[in-house]
Short mmCIF file of C-alpha atoms in Angstrom, two decimals:
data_model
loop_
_atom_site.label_atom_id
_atom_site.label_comp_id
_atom_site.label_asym_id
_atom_site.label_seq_id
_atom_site.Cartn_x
_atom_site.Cartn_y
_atom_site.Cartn_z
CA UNK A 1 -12.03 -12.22 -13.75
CA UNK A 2 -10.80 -8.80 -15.12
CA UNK A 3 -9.43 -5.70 -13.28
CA UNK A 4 -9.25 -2.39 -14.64
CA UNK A 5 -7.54 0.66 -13.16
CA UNK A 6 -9.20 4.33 -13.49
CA UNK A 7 -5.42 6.19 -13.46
CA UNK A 8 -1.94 4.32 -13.81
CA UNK A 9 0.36 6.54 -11.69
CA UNK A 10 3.21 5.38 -9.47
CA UNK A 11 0.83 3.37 -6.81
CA UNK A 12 -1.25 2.53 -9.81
CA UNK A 13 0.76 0.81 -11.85
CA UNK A 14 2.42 -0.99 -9.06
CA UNK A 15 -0.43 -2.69 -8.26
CA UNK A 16 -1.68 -3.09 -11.93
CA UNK A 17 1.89 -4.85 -12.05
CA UNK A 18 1.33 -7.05 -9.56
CA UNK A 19 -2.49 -7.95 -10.20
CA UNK A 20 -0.92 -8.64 -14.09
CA UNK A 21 1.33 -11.35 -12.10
CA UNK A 22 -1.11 -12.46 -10.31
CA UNK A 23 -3.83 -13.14 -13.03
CA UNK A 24 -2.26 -12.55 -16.50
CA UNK A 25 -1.96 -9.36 -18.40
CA UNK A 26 -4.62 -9.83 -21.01
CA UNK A 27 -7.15 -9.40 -18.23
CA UNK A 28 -5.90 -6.35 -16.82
CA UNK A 29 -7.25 -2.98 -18.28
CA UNK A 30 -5.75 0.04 -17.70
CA UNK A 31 -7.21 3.88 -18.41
CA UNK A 32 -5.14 7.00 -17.41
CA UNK A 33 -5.04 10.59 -18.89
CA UNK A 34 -0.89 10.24 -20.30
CA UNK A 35 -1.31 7.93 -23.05
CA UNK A 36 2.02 7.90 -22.94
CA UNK A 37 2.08 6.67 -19.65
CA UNK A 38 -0.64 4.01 -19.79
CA UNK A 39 0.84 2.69 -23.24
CA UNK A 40 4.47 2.33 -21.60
CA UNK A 41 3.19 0.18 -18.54
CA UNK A 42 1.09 -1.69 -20.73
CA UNK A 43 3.33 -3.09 -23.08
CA UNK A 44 5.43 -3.69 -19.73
CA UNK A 45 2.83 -5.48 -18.54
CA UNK A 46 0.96 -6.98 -21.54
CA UNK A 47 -2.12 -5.54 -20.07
CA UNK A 48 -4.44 -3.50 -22.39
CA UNK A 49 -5.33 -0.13 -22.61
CA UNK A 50 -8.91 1.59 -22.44
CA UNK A 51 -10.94 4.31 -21.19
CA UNK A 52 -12.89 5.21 -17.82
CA UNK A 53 -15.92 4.35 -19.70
CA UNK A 54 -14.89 0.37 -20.89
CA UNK A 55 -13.35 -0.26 -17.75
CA UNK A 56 -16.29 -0.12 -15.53
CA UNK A 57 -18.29 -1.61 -18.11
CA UNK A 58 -15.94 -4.45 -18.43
CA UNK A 59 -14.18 -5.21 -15.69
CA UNK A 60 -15.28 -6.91 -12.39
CA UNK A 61 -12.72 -5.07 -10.06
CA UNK A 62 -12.30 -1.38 -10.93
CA UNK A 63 -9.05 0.24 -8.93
CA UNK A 64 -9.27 4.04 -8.29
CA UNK A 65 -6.05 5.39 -8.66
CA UNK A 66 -6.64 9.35 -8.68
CA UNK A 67 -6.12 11.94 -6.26
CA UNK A 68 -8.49 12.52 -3.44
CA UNK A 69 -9.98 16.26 -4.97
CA UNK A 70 -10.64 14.82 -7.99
CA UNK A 71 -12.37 11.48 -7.06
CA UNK A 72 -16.03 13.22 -7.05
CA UNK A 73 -15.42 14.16 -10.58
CA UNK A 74 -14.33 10.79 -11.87
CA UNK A 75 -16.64 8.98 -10.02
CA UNK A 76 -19.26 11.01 -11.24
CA UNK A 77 -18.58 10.85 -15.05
CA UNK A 78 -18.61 7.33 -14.97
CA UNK A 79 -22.81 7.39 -14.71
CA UNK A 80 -22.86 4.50 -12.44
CA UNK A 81 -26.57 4.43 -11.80
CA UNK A 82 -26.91 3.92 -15.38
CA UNK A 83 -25.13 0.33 -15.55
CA UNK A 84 -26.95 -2.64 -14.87
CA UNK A 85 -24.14 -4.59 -13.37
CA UNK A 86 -21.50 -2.77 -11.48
CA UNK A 87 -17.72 -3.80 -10.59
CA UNK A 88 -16.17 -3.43 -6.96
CA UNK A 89 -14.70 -0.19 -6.65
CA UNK A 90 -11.37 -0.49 -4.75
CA UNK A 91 -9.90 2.91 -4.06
CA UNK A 92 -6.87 4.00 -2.82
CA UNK A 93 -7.66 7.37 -1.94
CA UNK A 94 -6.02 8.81 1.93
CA UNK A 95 -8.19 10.57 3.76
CA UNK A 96 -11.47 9.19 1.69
CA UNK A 97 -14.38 7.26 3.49
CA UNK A 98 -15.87 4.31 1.92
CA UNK A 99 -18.93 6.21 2.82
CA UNK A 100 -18.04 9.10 0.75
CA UNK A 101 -16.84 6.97 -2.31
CA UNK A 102 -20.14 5.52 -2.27
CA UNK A 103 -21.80 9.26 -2.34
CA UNK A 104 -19.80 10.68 -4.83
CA UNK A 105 -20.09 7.31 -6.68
CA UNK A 106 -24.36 7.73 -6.39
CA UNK A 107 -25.47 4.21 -6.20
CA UNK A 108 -24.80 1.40 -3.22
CA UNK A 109 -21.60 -0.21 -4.66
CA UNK A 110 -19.63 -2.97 -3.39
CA UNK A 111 -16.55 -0.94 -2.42
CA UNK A 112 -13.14 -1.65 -0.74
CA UNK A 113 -10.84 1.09 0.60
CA UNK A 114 -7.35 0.03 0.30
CA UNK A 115 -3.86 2.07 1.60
CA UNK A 116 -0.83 0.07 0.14
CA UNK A 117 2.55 1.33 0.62
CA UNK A 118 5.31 1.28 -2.26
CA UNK A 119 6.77 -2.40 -1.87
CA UNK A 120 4.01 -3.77 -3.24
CA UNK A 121 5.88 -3.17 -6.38
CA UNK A 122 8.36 -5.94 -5.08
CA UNK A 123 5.81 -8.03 -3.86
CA UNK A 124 6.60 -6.77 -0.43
CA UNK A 125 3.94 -3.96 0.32
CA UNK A 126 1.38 -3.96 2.91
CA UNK A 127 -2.15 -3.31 2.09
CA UNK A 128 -4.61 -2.27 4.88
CA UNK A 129 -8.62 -2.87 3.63
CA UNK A 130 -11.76 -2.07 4.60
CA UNK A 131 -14.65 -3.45 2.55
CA UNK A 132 -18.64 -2.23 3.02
CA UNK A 133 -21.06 -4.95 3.59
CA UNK A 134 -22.09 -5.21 -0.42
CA UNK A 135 -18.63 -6.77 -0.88
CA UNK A 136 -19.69 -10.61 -1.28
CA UNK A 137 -17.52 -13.07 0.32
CA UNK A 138 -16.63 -14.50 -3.01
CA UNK A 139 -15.25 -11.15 -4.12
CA UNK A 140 -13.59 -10.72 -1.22
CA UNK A 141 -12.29 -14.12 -2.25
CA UNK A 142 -11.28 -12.97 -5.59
CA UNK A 143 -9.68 -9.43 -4.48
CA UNK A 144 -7.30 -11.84 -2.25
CA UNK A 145 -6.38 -13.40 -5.37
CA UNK A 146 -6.01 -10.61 -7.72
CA UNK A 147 -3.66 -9.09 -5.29
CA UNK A 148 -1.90 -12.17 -4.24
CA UNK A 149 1.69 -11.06 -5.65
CA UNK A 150 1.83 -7.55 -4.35
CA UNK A 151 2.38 -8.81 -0.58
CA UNK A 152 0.16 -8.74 2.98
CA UNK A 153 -3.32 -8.15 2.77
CA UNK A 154 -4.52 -6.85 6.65
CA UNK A 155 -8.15 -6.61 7.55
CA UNK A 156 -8.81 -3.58 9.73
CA UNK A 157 -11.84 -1.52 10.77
CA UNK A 158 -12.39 1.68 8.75
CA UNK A 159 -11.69 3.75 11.74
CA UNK A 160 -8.12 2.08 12.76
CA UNK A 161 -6.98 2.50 8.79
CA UNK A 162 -5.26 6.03 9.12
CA UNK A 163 -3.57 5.15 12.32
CA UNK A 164 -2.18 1.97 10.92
CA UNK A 165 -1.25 3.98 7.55
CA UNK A 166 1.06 6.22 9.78
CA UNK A 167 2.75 3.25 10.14
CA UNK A 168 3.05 1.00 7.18
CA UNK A 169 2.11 3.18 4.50
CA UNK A 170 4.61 6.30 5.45
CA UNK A 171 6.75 4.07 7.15
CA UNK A 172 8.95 2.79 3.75
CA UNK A 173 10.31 6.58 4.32
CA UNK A 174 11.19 6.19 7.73
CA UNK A 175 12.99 2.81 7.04
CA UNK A 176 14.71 3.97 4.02
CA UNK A 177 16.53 6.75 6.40
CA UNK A 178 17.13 4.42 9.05
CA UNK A 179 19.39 2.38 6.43
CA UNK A 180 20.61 5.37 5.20
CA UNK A 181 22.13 6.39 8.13
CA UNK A 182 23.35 2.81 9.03
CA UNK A 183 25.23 3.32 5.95
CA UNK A 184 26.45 6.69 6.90
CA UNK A 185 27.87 4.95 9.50
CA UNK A 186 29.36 1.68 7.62
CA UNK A 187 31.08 4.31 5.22
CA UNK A 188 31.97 6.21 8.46
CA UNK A 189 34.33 3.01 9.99
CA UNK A 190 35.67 2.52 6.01
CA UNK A 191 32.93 0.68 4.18
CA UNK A 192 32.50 0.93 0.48
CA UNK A 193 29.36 2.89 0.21
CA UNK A 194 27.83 0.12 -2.29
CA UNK A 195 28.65 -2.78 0.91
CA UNK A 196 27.44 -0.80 3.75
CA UNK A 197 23.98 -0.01 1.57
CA UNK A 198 23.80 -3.45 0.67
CA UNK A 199 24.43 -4.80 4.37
CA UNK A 200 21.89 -2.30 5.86
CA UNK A 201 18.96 -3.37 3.38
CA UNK A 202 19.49 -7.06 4.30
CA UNK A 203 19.80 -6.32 7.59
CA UNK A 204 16.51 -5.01 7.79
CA UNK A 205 14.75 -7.63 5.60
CA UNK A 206 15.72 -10.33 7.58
CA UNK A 207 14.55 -8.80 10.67
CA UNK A 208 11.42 -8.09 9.54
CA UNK A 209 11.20 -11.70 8.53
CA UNK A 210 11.74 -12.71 11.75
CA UNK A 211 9.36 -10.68 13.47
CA UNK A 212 6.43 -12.03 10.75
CA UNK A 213 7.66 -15.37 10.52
CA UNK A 214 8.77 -15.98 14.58
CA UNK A 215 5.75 -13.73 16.05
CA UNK A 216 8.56 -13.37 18.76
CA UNK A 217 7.99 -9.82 19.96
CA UNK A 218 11.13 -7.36 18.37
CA UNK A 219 12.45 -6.63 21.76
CA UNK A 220 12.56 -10.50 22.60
CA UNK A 221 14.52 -10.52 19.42
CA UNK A 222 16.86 -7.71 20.09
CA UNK A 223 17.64 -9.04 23.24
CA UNK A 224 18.88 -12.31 21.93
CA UNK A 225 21.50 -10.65 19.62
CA UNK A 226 22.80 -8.24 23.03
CA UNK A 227 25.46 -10.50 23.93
CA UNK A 228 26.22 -9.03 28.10
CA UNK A 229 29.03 -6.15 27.36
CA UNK A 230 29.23 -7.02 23.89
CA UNK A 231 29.41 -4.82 20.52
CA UNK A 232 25.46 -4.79 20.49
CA UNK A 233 24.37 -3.68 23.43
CA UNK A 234 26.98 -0.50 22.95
CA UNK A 235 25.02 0.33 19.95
CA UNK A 236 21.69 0.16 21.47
CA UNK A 237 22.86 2.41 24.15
CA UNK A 238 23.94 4.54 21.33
CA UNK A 239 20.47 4.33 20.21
CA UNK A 240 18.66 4.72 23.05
CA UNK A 241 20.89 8.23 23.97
CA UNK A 242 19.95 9.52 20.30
CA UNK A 243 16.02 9.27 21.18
CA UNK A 244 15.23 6.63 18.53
CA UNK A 245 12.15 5.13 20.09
CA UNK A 246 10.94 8.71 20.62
CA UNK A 247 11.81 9.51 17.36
CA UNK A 248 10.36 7.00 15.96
CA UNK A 249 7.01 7.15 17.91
CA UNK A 250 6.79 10.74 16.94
CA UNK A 251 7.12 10.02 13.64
CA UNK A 252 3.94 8.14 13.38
CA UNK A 253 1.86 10.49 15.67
CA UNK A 254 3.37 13.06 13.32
CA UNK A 255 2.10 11.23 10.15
CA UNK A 256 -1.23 10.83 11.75
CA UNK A 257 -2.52 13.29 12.63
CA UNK A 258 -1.23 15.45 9.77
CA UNK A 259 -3.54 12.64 7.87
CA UNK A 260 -6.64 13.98 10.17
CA UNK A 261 -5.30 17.72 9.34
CA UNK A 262 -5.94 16.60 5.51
CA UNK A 263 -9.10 14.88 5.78
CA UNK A 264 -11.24 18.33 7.33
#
């Protein structure tokens, strides 16, 4: 099984990162427009570099990592309808249809539509898929595989992807402020800055652990740590006055629907 990757760029080579993890370097192919770039993550990676053209014609999962306005473009250099055999197309393009990859592709390819988020360079990220019904169970079976070590793989509709995008795939942003500020405050009562950022990150890894790993519902598990007129439960009020959940709800809405804005 080989995977190739048509532009290496920050999402890119995160997952071409973990897919190399997942399935060994050597079969990984990688084709992006900085050869400085591509060369740099390859040796990282021991994967190998190549062209737009080889990786189609080599590989038997083919990652599209370029920008929405251009996909058309790439998709249509490739000459698709000219290849006897063709690869899945995975692509990781917002706002993008597996319909209209399939258009601008020109031929009835297998394709999956993928929105990861950043972690997935950890081996933390959440990846939301869609695939079209020429995606064969077996490659579904293999696309589990090669992206085994980049984190949660979630199976959603096409039309639920953007709205759970909002969440997961802008929502790294949302949690990174939330610890900065819990820092803020750490260094606010006399906390080295280095121990406060350090207590707020594990603070909120281990509660999202224990949301996946408990399926206890997050305000079951916030009320178990609100000890009656204890230190918590001051802090949630705090919370709770400063419009977090609104906040936070607006947030998403906010990200959505600026993804619909995109797509017309």
């Amino acid at each position: 099984m080989t995977v190739g990757f048509i532009g290496a760029g920050n999402m890119g080579g995160a997952l071409a990162t973990a897919v190399a993890k997942a399935i060994g370097g050597d079969k990984v192919y990688l084709a992006d427009p900085s050869a400085r770039k591509v060369k740099a993550l390859a040796t990282a990676i021991g994967a190998q570099v190549s062209d737009n053209a080889t990786v189609v014609a080599t590989c038997d999962y083919v990652f599209l990592g370029v920008k929405p306005q251009v996909m058309g473009t790439v998709l249509s250099s490739l000459q698709l309808a000219q290849m006897p055999s063709l690869p899945v197309l995975i692509s990781m393009a917002a706002g993008l249809s597996t319909e209209a990859i399939r258009a601008m592709a020109g031929v009835n390819a297998a394709v999956i539509r993928i929105m990861p988020n950043t972690p997935v360079a950890v081996g933390e990220g959440m990846i939301l898929y869609t695939a079209t019904p020429e995606v064969t169970p077996m490659q579904l079976e293999g696309f589990a595989r090669i992206l085994s070590c980049a984190g949660r793989l979630t199976c959603l509709e096409e039309r639920l992807i953007d709205a759970a995008s909002a969440v997961s795939g802008c929502g790294p942003a949302f949690a990174y402020l939330f610890m900065e500020a819990l820092a803020d405050g750490g260094v606010e009562c006399g906390l080295p800055r280095q121990i406060a950022q350090e207590c707020a990150a594990q603070m909120v890894l281990g509660a999202a652990r224990m949301v996946l790993e408990t399926g206890h519902h997050p305000g079951e598990l916030k009320d178990a740590v609100c000890s009656p007129g204890g230190t918590t439960i001051a802090g949630v009020h705090a919370l709770e006055n400063g419009g977090l959940r609104a906040a936070a709800m607006d947030a998403v809405t906010a990200a959505y629907h600026r993804t619909l804005e995109l797509k017309q």
